[in-house]
Coordinates of C-alpha atoms in Angstrom, one line a residue:
X1 CA 0.1 -0.1 0.0
X2 CA 1.1 3.5 -0.7
X3 CA 0.8 6.4 1.9
X4 CA -2.5 7.5 0.7
X5 CA -3.9 4.0 0.9
X6 CA -2.4 3.4 4.3
X7 CA -4.2 6.5 5.6
X8 CA -7.5 5.5 4.1
X9 CA -7.3 2.0 5.3
X10 CA -6.6 3.2 8.9
X11 CA -9.6 5.5 8.7
X12 CA -11.7 2.7 7.3
X13 CA -10.7 0.5 10.2
X14 CA -11.7 3.1 12.6
X15 CA -15.0 3.6 10.8
X16 CA -15.8 -0.1 10.9
X17 CA -15.3 -0.1 14.6
X18 CA -17.7 2.8 15.0
X19 CA -20.4 0.7 13.3
X20 CA -20.5 -1.3 16.5
X21 CA -20.4 1.5 19.1
X22 CA -24.0 2.6 19.5
X23 CA -23.3 5.0 22.5
X24 CA -20.2 6.6 21.2
X25 CA -21.9 8.9 18.8
X26 CA -19.1 11.5 18.9
X27 CA -16.6 8.7 17.8
X28 CA -18.9 7.5 15.0
X29 CA -19.4 11.0 13.8
X30 CA -15.6 11.8 13.8
X31 CA -14.6 8.6 12.0
X32 CA -17.4 8.8 9.4
X33 CA -16.6 12.6 8.8
X34 CA -12.8 11.6 8.5
X35 CA -13.4 8.9 6.0
X36 CA -15.7 11.2 3.9
X37 CA -13.3 14.1 4.0
X38 CA -10.3 12.1 3.1
X39 CA -12.0 10.4 0.3
X40 CA -12.9 13.8 -1.2
X41 CA -9.3 14.6 -1.6
X42 CA -8.1 11.0 -2.3
X43 CA -8.1 11.5 -6.1
X44 CA -8.3 14.6 -8.3
X45 CA -11.5 16.4 -9.0
X46 CA -11.0 15.8 -12.7
X47 CA -10.9 12.0 -12.0
X48 CA -14.0 12.3 -9.8
X49 CA -15.9 14.0 -12.6
X50 CA -14.9 11.3 -15.0
X51 CA -16.0 8.6 -12.7
X52 CA -19.2 10.4 -11.9
X53 CA -20.1 10.3 -15.7
X54 CA -19.3 6.5 -15.8
X55 CA -21.2 5.6 -12.7
X56 CA -24.9 6.1 -13.3
X57 CA -25.8 4.7 -10.0
X58 CA -24.0 7.5 -8.1
X59 CA -25.9 10.2 -10.2
X60 CA -29.1 8.5 -9.3
X61 CA -28.2 8.3 -5.6
X62 CA -27.7 12.0 -5.6
X63 CA -31.0 12.6 -7.5
X64 CA -32.7 10.6 -4.8
X65 CA -31.4 12.7 -2.0
X66 CA -32.2 15.8 -4.0
X67 CA -35.8 14.6 -4.0
X68 CA -35.6 14.2 -0.4
X69 CA -34.5 17.7 0.1
X70 CA -37.4 19.0 -2.2
X71 CA -39.9 16.9 -0.2
X72 CA -38.7 18.3 3.0
X73 CA -38.8 21.9 1.7
X74 CA -42.5 21.4 0.5
X75 CA -43.6 19.9 3.8
X76 CA -45.6 21.9 6.3
X77 CA -43.3 20.9 9.0
X78 CA -40.0 21.8 7.6
X79 CA -38.2 21.3 10.9
X80 CA -39.2 17.7 11.0
X81 CA -38.3 17.3 7.3
X82 CA -34.7 18.6 8.0
X83 CA -34.4 16.2 10.9
X84 CA -35.1 13.3 8.6
X85 CA -32.7 14.8 6.1
X86 CA -30.0 14.8 8.8
X87 CA -30.6 11.1 9.3
X88 CA -30.4 10.3 5.8
X89 CA -27.2 12.4 5.2
X90 CA -25.0 9.3 4.7
X91 CA -27.1 8.6 1.5
X92 CA -25.6 11.7 0.1
X93 CA -22.0 11.9 1.5
X94 CA -21.0 8.4 0.9
X95 CA -21.9 8.2 -2.8
X96 CA -20.1 11.6 -3.3
X97 CA -17.0 10.4 -1.5
X98 CA -16.7 6.6 -1.4
X99 CA -18.7 6.2 -4.5
X100 CA -16.2 8.3 -6.7
X101 CA -13.0 6.6 -5.5
X102 CA -10.7 4.7 -7.8
X103 CA -9.1 2.0 -5.8
X104 CA -6.8 -1.0 -6.6
X105 CA -8.5 -4.4 -6.4
X106 CA -6.1 -5.7 -3.8
X107 CA -6.8 -2.8 -1.5
X108 CA -10.6 -3.2 -1.8
X109 CA -10.3 -6.9 -1.0
X110 CA -8.1 -6.2 2.0
X111 CA -10.5 -3.7 3.3
X112 CA -13.5 -6.1 3.0
X113 CA -11.8 -9.0 4.7
X114 CA -10.7 -6.6 7.4
X115 CA -14.1 -5.5 8.0
X116 CA -15.4 -9.1 8.3
X117 CA -12.5 -9.8 10.7
X118 CA -13.4 -6.8 12.9
X119 CA -17.1 -8.2 12.9
X120 CA -15.8 -11.6 14.2
X121 CA -13.7 -10.1 16.8
X122 CA -16.5 -7.7 18.1
X123 CA -19.1 -10.6 18.1
X124 CA -16.6 -12.9 20.0
X125 CA -16.5 -10.3 22.7
X126 CA -20.3 -9.8 22.8
X127 CA -20.6 -13.7 23.2
X128 CA -18.3 -13.7 26.1
X129 CA -20.2 -10.8 27.7
X130 CA -23.4 -12.6 27.2
X131 CA -22.2 -15.8 28.7
X132 CA -21.1 -13.8 31.7
X133 CA -24.3 -11.9 32.1
X134 CA -26.3 -15.2 31.7
X135 CA -24.6 -16.6 34.7
X136 CA -22.6 -18.9 32.6
X137 CA -25.6 -20.4 30.8
X138 CA -28.0 -20.3 33.9
X139 CA -30.3 -17.8 32.0
X140 CA -30.0 -18.6 28.3
X141 CA -32.3 -15.7 27.3
X142 CA -29.2 -13.5 27.6
X143 CA -27.5 -15.3 24.8
X144 CA -30.0 -14.2 22.2
X145 CA -31.2 -11.2 20.1
X146 CA -30.7 -7.8 21.4
X147 CA -29.3 -9.3 24.6
X148 CA -26.4 -10.8 22.7
X149 CA -25.2 -7.4 21.5
X150 CA -26.3 -5.4 24.7
X151 CA -22.7 -4.0 25.2
X152 CA -22.8 -2.5 21.7
X153 CA -26.0 -0.7 22.3
X154 CA -27.2 -1.6 18.7
X155 CA -30.3 -3.4 17.6
X156 CA -29.6 -6.9 16.7
X157 CA -31.3 -6.5 13.3
X158 CA -28.4 -4.2 12.1
X159 CA -25.8 -6.5 13.6
X160 CA -27.4 -9.4 11.9
X161 CA -27.0 -7.6 8.5
X162 CA -23.3 -6.9 9.2
X163 CA -22.8 -10.5 10.2
X164 CA -24.5 -11.7 6.9
X165 CA -22.3 -9.4 4.8
X166 CA -19.3 -10.6 6.7
X167 CA -20.1 -14.3 6.1
X168 CA -20.5 -13.5 2.3
X169 CA -17.1 -11.8 2.3
X170 CA -15.4 -14.7 4.0
X171 CA -16.9 -17.3 1.7
X172 CA -15.8 -15.3 -1.4
X173 CA -12.3 -15.1 0.0
X174 CA -12.3 -18.9 0.7
X175 CA -13.6 -20.1 -2.6
X176 CA -12.6 -17.5 -5.0
X177 CA -9.3 -15.9 -3.9
X178 CA -5.8 -17.0 -3.0
X179 CA -6.0 -15.9 0.5
X180 CA -3.2 -17.5 2.8
X181 CA -5.3 -17.7 5.8
X182 CA -8.3 -19.9 4.6
X183 CA -8.3 -22.1 7.6
X184 CA -8.9 -19.0 9.8
X185 CA -11.6 -17.8 7.4
X186 CA -13.5 -21.0 7.7
X187 CA -13.4 -20.9 11.4
X188 CA -14.7 -17.3 11.3
X189 CA -17.4 -18.2 8.9
X190 CA -18.7 -21.0 11.1
X191 CA -18.5 -18.8 14.1
X192 CA -20.5 -16.1 12.4
X193 CA -23.1 -18.7 11.3
X194 CA -23.7 -19.5 14.9
X195 CA -23.8 -15.8 15.9
X196 CA -26.5 -15.3 13.1
X197 CA -28.6 -18.0 14.7
X198 CA -28.3 -16.4 18.2
X199 CA -29.1 -12.9 16.8
X200 CA -32.5 -14.3 15.9
X201 CA -33.3 -11.9 13.1
X202 CA -36.1 -13.8 11.3
X203 CA -35.5 -12.4 7.8
X204 CA -31.8 -12.2 7.9
X205 CA -31.3 -15.7 9.2
X206 CA -33.7 -17.1 6.7
X207 CA -32.0 -15.2 4.0
X208 CA -28.6 -16.5 5.1
X209 CA -29.8 -20.2 5.1
X210 CA -31.5 -19.7 1.7
X211 CA -28.3 -18.2 0.1
X212 CA -26.1 -20.9 1.8
X213 CA -28.3 -23.8 0.4
X214 CA -28.3 -22.3 -3.2
X215 CA -24.6 -21.6 -3.2
X216 CA -24.0 -25.2 -2.0
X217 CA -26.0 -26.6 -4.9
X218 CA -24.4 -24.3 -7.3
X219 CA -20.8 -25.2 -6.2
X220 CA -21.8 -28.9 -6.1
X221 CA -23.2 -28.9 -9.7
X222 CA -20.4 -26.6 -10.9
X223 CA -17.6 -28.7 -9.6
X224 CA -19.6 -32.1 -9.9
X225 CA -19.1 -33.0 -6.3
X226 CA -22.4 -34.9 -5.8
X227 CA -21.3 -36.9 -2.7
X228 CA -19.9 -34.0 -1.1
X229 CA -23.0 -32.0 -1.8
X230 CA -25.4 -34.6 -0.3
X231 CA -23.1 -34.7 2.8
X232 CA -23.2 -31.0 3.0
X233 CA -27.0 -30.8 2.8
X234 CA -27.5 -33.6 5.1
X235 CA -25.0 -31.9 7.6
X236 CA -26.9 -28.7 7.5
X237 CA -30.1 -30.4 8.3
X238 CA -28.6 -32.5 11.2
X239 CA -26.8 -29.3 12.4
X240 CA -30.1 -27.3 12.3
X241 CA -31.9 -30.1 14.4
X242 CA -29.1 -30.4 16.9
X243 CA -28.9 -26.5 17.4
X244 CA -32.7 -26.5 17.8
X245 CA -32.5 -29.0 20.5
X246 CA -29.7 -27.3 22.3
X247 CA -30.7 -23.7 21.8
X248 CA -34.4 -23.6 20.7
X249 CA -35.3 -20.0 21.6
X250 CA -34.5 -18.6 18.1
X251 CA -37.2 -20.8 16.5
X252 CA -39.8 -19.4 18.9
X253 CA -39.6 -16.2 16.7
X254 CA -40.7 -18.2 13.6
X255 CA -43.8 -19.5 15.6
X256 CA -45.1 -16.0 15.6
X257 CA -46.2 -16.4 11.8
X258 CA -48.9 -18.6 13.1
X259 CA -50.4 -15.7 15.2
X260 CA -50.8 -13.1 12.4
X261 CA -54.3 -11.8 13.4
X262 CA -54.7 -8.4 15.1
X263 CA -57.0 -5.9 16.4
X264 CA -55.9 -2.3 16.3
X265 CA -57.5 -1.6 19.8
X266 CA -55.5 -4.4 21.4
X267 CA -53.4 -3.2 24.3
X268 CA -51.9 -6.5 25.2
X269 CA -48.2 -6.9 25.8
X270 CA -45.6 -7.6 23.2
X271 CA -44.4 -11.2 22.9
X272 CA -40.7 -12.0 23.3
X273 CA -38.7 -15.0 22.1
X274 CA -38.4 -16.2 25.8
X275 CA -42.2 -16.1 26.3
X276 CA -45.2 -18.4 25.5
X277 CA -46.9 -16.9 22.4
X278 CA -50.6 -16.4 22.6
X279 CA -53.3 -14.9 20.5
X280 CA -53.8 -11.8 22.7
X281 CA -50.3 -10.5 22.3
X282 CA -48.7 -8.2 19.9
X283 CA -45.8 -10.0 18.0
X284 CA -43.2 -9.2 15.3
X285 CA -45.6 -10.5 12.5
X286 CA -49.1 -9.2 13.6
X287 CA -47.8 -5.9 14.7
X288 CA -46.0 -5.4 11.3
X289 CA -49.1 -6.3 9.4
X290 CA -51.1 -3.8 11.4
X291 CA -48.6 -0.9 10.8
X292 CA -48.3 -1.9 7.2
X293 CA -52.1 -1.6 6.9
X294 CA -51.8 2.0 8.1
X295 CA -48.9 2.9 5.9
X296 CA -50.6 1.4 2.8
X297 CA -53.8 3.5 3.5
X298 CA -51.6 6.6 3.7
X299 CA -50.1 5.9 0.4
X300 CA -53.5 5.4 -1.3
X301 CA -54.6 8.7 0.1
X302 CA -51.7 10.6 -1.6
X303 CA -50.0 8.1 -4.1
X304 CA -48.1 10.5 -6.4
X305 CA -45.8 12.6 -4.0
X306 CA -46.8 11.2 -0.7
X307 CA -47.3 13.1 2.6
X308 CA -44.0 14.9 2.4
X309 CA -40.9 14.0 4.4
X310 CA -41.6 16.6 7.1
X311 CA -45.2 15.6 7.5
X312 CA -44.9 11.8 7.5
X313 CA -44.8 11.3 11.2
X314 CA -47.8 13.4 12.0
X315 CA -49.8 11.7 9.1
X316 CA -48.9 8.3 10.5
X317 CA -49.9 9.3 14.1
X318 CA -53.2 10.6 12.7
X319 CA -53.8 7.4 11.0
X320 CA -53.0 5.4 14.1
X321 CA -55.5 7.7 16.0
X322 CA -58.1 7.0 13.3
X323 CA -57.7 3.3 13.7
X324 CA -57.6 3.5 17.6
X325 CA -54.1 2.1 17.5
X326 CA -53.1 3.2 20.8
X327 CA -50.3 0.6 21.3
X328 CA -48.4 2.1 18.2
X329 CA -48.9 5.6 19.5
X330 CA -47.9 4.7 23.0
X331 CA -44.7 3.0 21.8
X332 CA -43.9 5.5 19.0
X333 CA -43.7 2.9 16.2
X334 CA -43.0 3.5 12.6
X335 CA -44.3 1.3 9.7
X336 CA -41.4 -1.0 9.9
X337 CA -40.8 -1.3 6.2
X338 CA -38.4 0.9 4.2
X339 CA -40.4 0.5 1.1
X340 CA -43.6 1.4 2.6
X341 CA -42.1 4.4 4.5
X342 CA -40.9 5.7 1.2
X343 CA -44.1 5.1 -0.6
X344 CA -46.4 6.9 1.7
X345 CA -44.0 9.8 2.5
X346 CA -42.6 10.4 -1.1
X347 CA -45.2 8.9 -3.3
X348 CA -44.6 6.8 -6.4
X349 CA -42.2 9.5 -7.7
X350 CA -39.9 9.2 -4.8
X351 CA -40.4 5.5 -4.6
X352 CA -39.1 5.2 -8.4
X353 CA -36.2 7.4 -7.6
X354 CA -35.3 5.0 -4.6
X355 CA -35.7 1.8 -6.7
X356 CA -33.5 3.2 -9.5
X357 CA -30.8 4.6 -7.2
X358 CA -30.4 1.9 -4.5
X359 CA -31.5 -1.3 -6.1
X360 CA -32.0 -1.3 -10.0
X361 CA -29.0 0.6 -11.1
X362 CA -26.6 -0.8 -8.5
X363 CA -27.7 -4.4 -9.5
X364 CA -27.2 -3.5 -13.2
X365 CA -23.7 -2.1 -12.3
X366 CA -22.8 -5.3 -10.4
X367 CA -24.1 -7.4 -13.1
X368 CA -22.0 -5.6 -15.8
X369 CA -18.9 -6.0 -13.7
X370 CA -19.7 -9.7 -12.8
X371 CA -19.6 -8.7 -9.2
X372 CA -21.5 -11.6 -7.5
X373 CA -20.7 -10.3 -3.9
X374 CA -22.2 -6.8 -4.7
X375 CA -25.3 -8.5 -6.2
X376 CA -25.6 -10.5 -3.0
X377 CA -25.1 -7.6 -0.7
X378 CA -27.5 -5.4 -2.5
X379 CA -30.2 -8.2 -2.2
X380 CA -29.3 -8.6 1.5
X381 CA -30.0 -4.9 2.1
X382 CA -33.2 -5.2 -0.1
X383 CA -34.3 -8.1 2.2
X384 CA -33.4 -6.2 5.4
X385 CA -35.6 -3.2 4.3
X386 CA -38.7 -5.4 4.3
X387 CA -39.0 -5.4 8.2
X388 CA -37.3 -2.2 9.1
X389 CA -37.2 1.5 8.2
X390 CA -33.4 1.7 7.6
X391 CA -33.4 5.3 6.5
X392 CA -35.0 6.5 9.7
X393 CA -32.0 5.8 11.7
X394 CA -28.6 7.1 11.1
X395 CA -27.0 3.6 11.4
X396 CA -29.2 2.2 8.7
X397 CA -28.5 5.0 6.5
X398 CA -24.7 4.7 7.2
X399 CA -24.7 0.9 6.4
X400 CA -26.7 1.4 3.1
X401 CA -24.7 4.6 2.0
X402 CA -21.2 3.0 2.6
X403 CA -21.5 -0.6 1.6
X404 CA -23.3 -0.4 -1.7
X405 CA -21.2 2.3 -3.3
X406 CA -18.1 0.6 -2.0
X407 CA -18.8 -2.7 -3.4
X408 CA -19.7 -1.2 -6.7
X409 CA -16.1 0.3 -7.1
X410 CA -15.1 -2.8 -9.2
X411 CA -14.6 -2.2 -12.7
X412 CA -15.1 -4.4 -15.8
X413 CA -11.4 -4.8 -16.3
X414 CA -11.0 -6.1 -12.7
X415 CA -14.0 -8.4 -13.3
X416 CA -12.2 -9.9 -16.4
X417 CA -9.1 -10.5 -14.2
X418 CA -11.1 -11.9 -11.4
X419 CA -12.8 -14.4 -13.7
X420 CA -9.6 -15.5 -14.9
X421 CA -8.2 -16.0 -11.5
X422 CA -11.4 -17.9 -10.4
X423 CA -11.1 -20.2 -13.4
X424 CA -7.5 -21.0 -12.5
X425 CA -8.5 -21.8 -8.9
X426 CA -11.3 -24.0 -10.3
X427 CA -9.0 -25.9 -12.6
X428 CA -6.7 -26.3 -9.7
X429 CA -9.5 -27.6 -7.5
X430 CA -10.5 -30.2 -10.2
X431 CA -6.9 -31.3 -10.5
X432 CA -6.8 -32.0 -6.8
X433 CA -9.6 -34.5 -7.1

């Protein structure tokens, strides 16, 4: 690495650490600001202008934030609108800074593996602390979900996404690079799989299992390792059964699907993975169905440009009041769906801006550069957005704003080189059989 790369690498490591420090907001702001500022001056403005014209997804991301600004200005409550703009600022700053860098492939791969390694170390510390707080397994509920990452002061849903991304990075390094530490990467991957289970994020864990099964079949068919493939699938089934018998609480969250009916006026308590599920409770499934109903009705009332960014909170509260949804008002809940939040606040116009800038054009760019990791991570974010309003929290906007533009830095030339290396690795694997 040259001197400029060393400085950027050090700043990125600090930034990655800040993603896991919920209470240290000043540290997070400083590291984020340092990464953004240094990235602005990493390459020349002429180079950035050239890259901007080539990277249509960055232009679309800037256009989407511009629409957010316009929506806030046209809102009745501009103060609230500017507050929401502040939370979504990473959606502007990272595409402008990280999204316009021109980095060597080796440097980018080192950064990604370093991030996944930091994730491993942080979650190992979390596991040790949870074991301690559980009285060394006397109270197993302290090993799950938000309790597992209690010391981080972050919601488990965001950590679960980072764990998934880290697993995909490790798997790519294991199967498609010449990394010298593949044994450690395998151990790290297995550890993160266990952590993903304990974090008990329904959608992230289901997505991880689905991707793992599909990749297993793809790899088996590609390399014609039928016996190994059958053994792998059987091992996954047996492993799941064993884990369920030893640590069953995660599966309690999936049982909530059977209790999807709701009444808006219900003031019953909210279920927990360590509780017996009953019909009179709110749970993660029926509560989301209830708030999604409210959000969809708001969208139908103003489908073109929505309520406006500054007026969306008041409009949602009014809808809750109309439905006598006192539980949602009392707990201050949003619609728990990033797509629906954009639909009812920005309308179809804003929603199309969002789809183009953060899903369609990024996927197109990743496809053109044969960047399977970027495709997988974009789809992982797309899945995570189904159950949470990511843009309503600075951490959600930060994760989106950084990782998608960074993973899209790979070029067509690098993709061609990567394909050649992958073919060499695959031929070597076949010769070893």
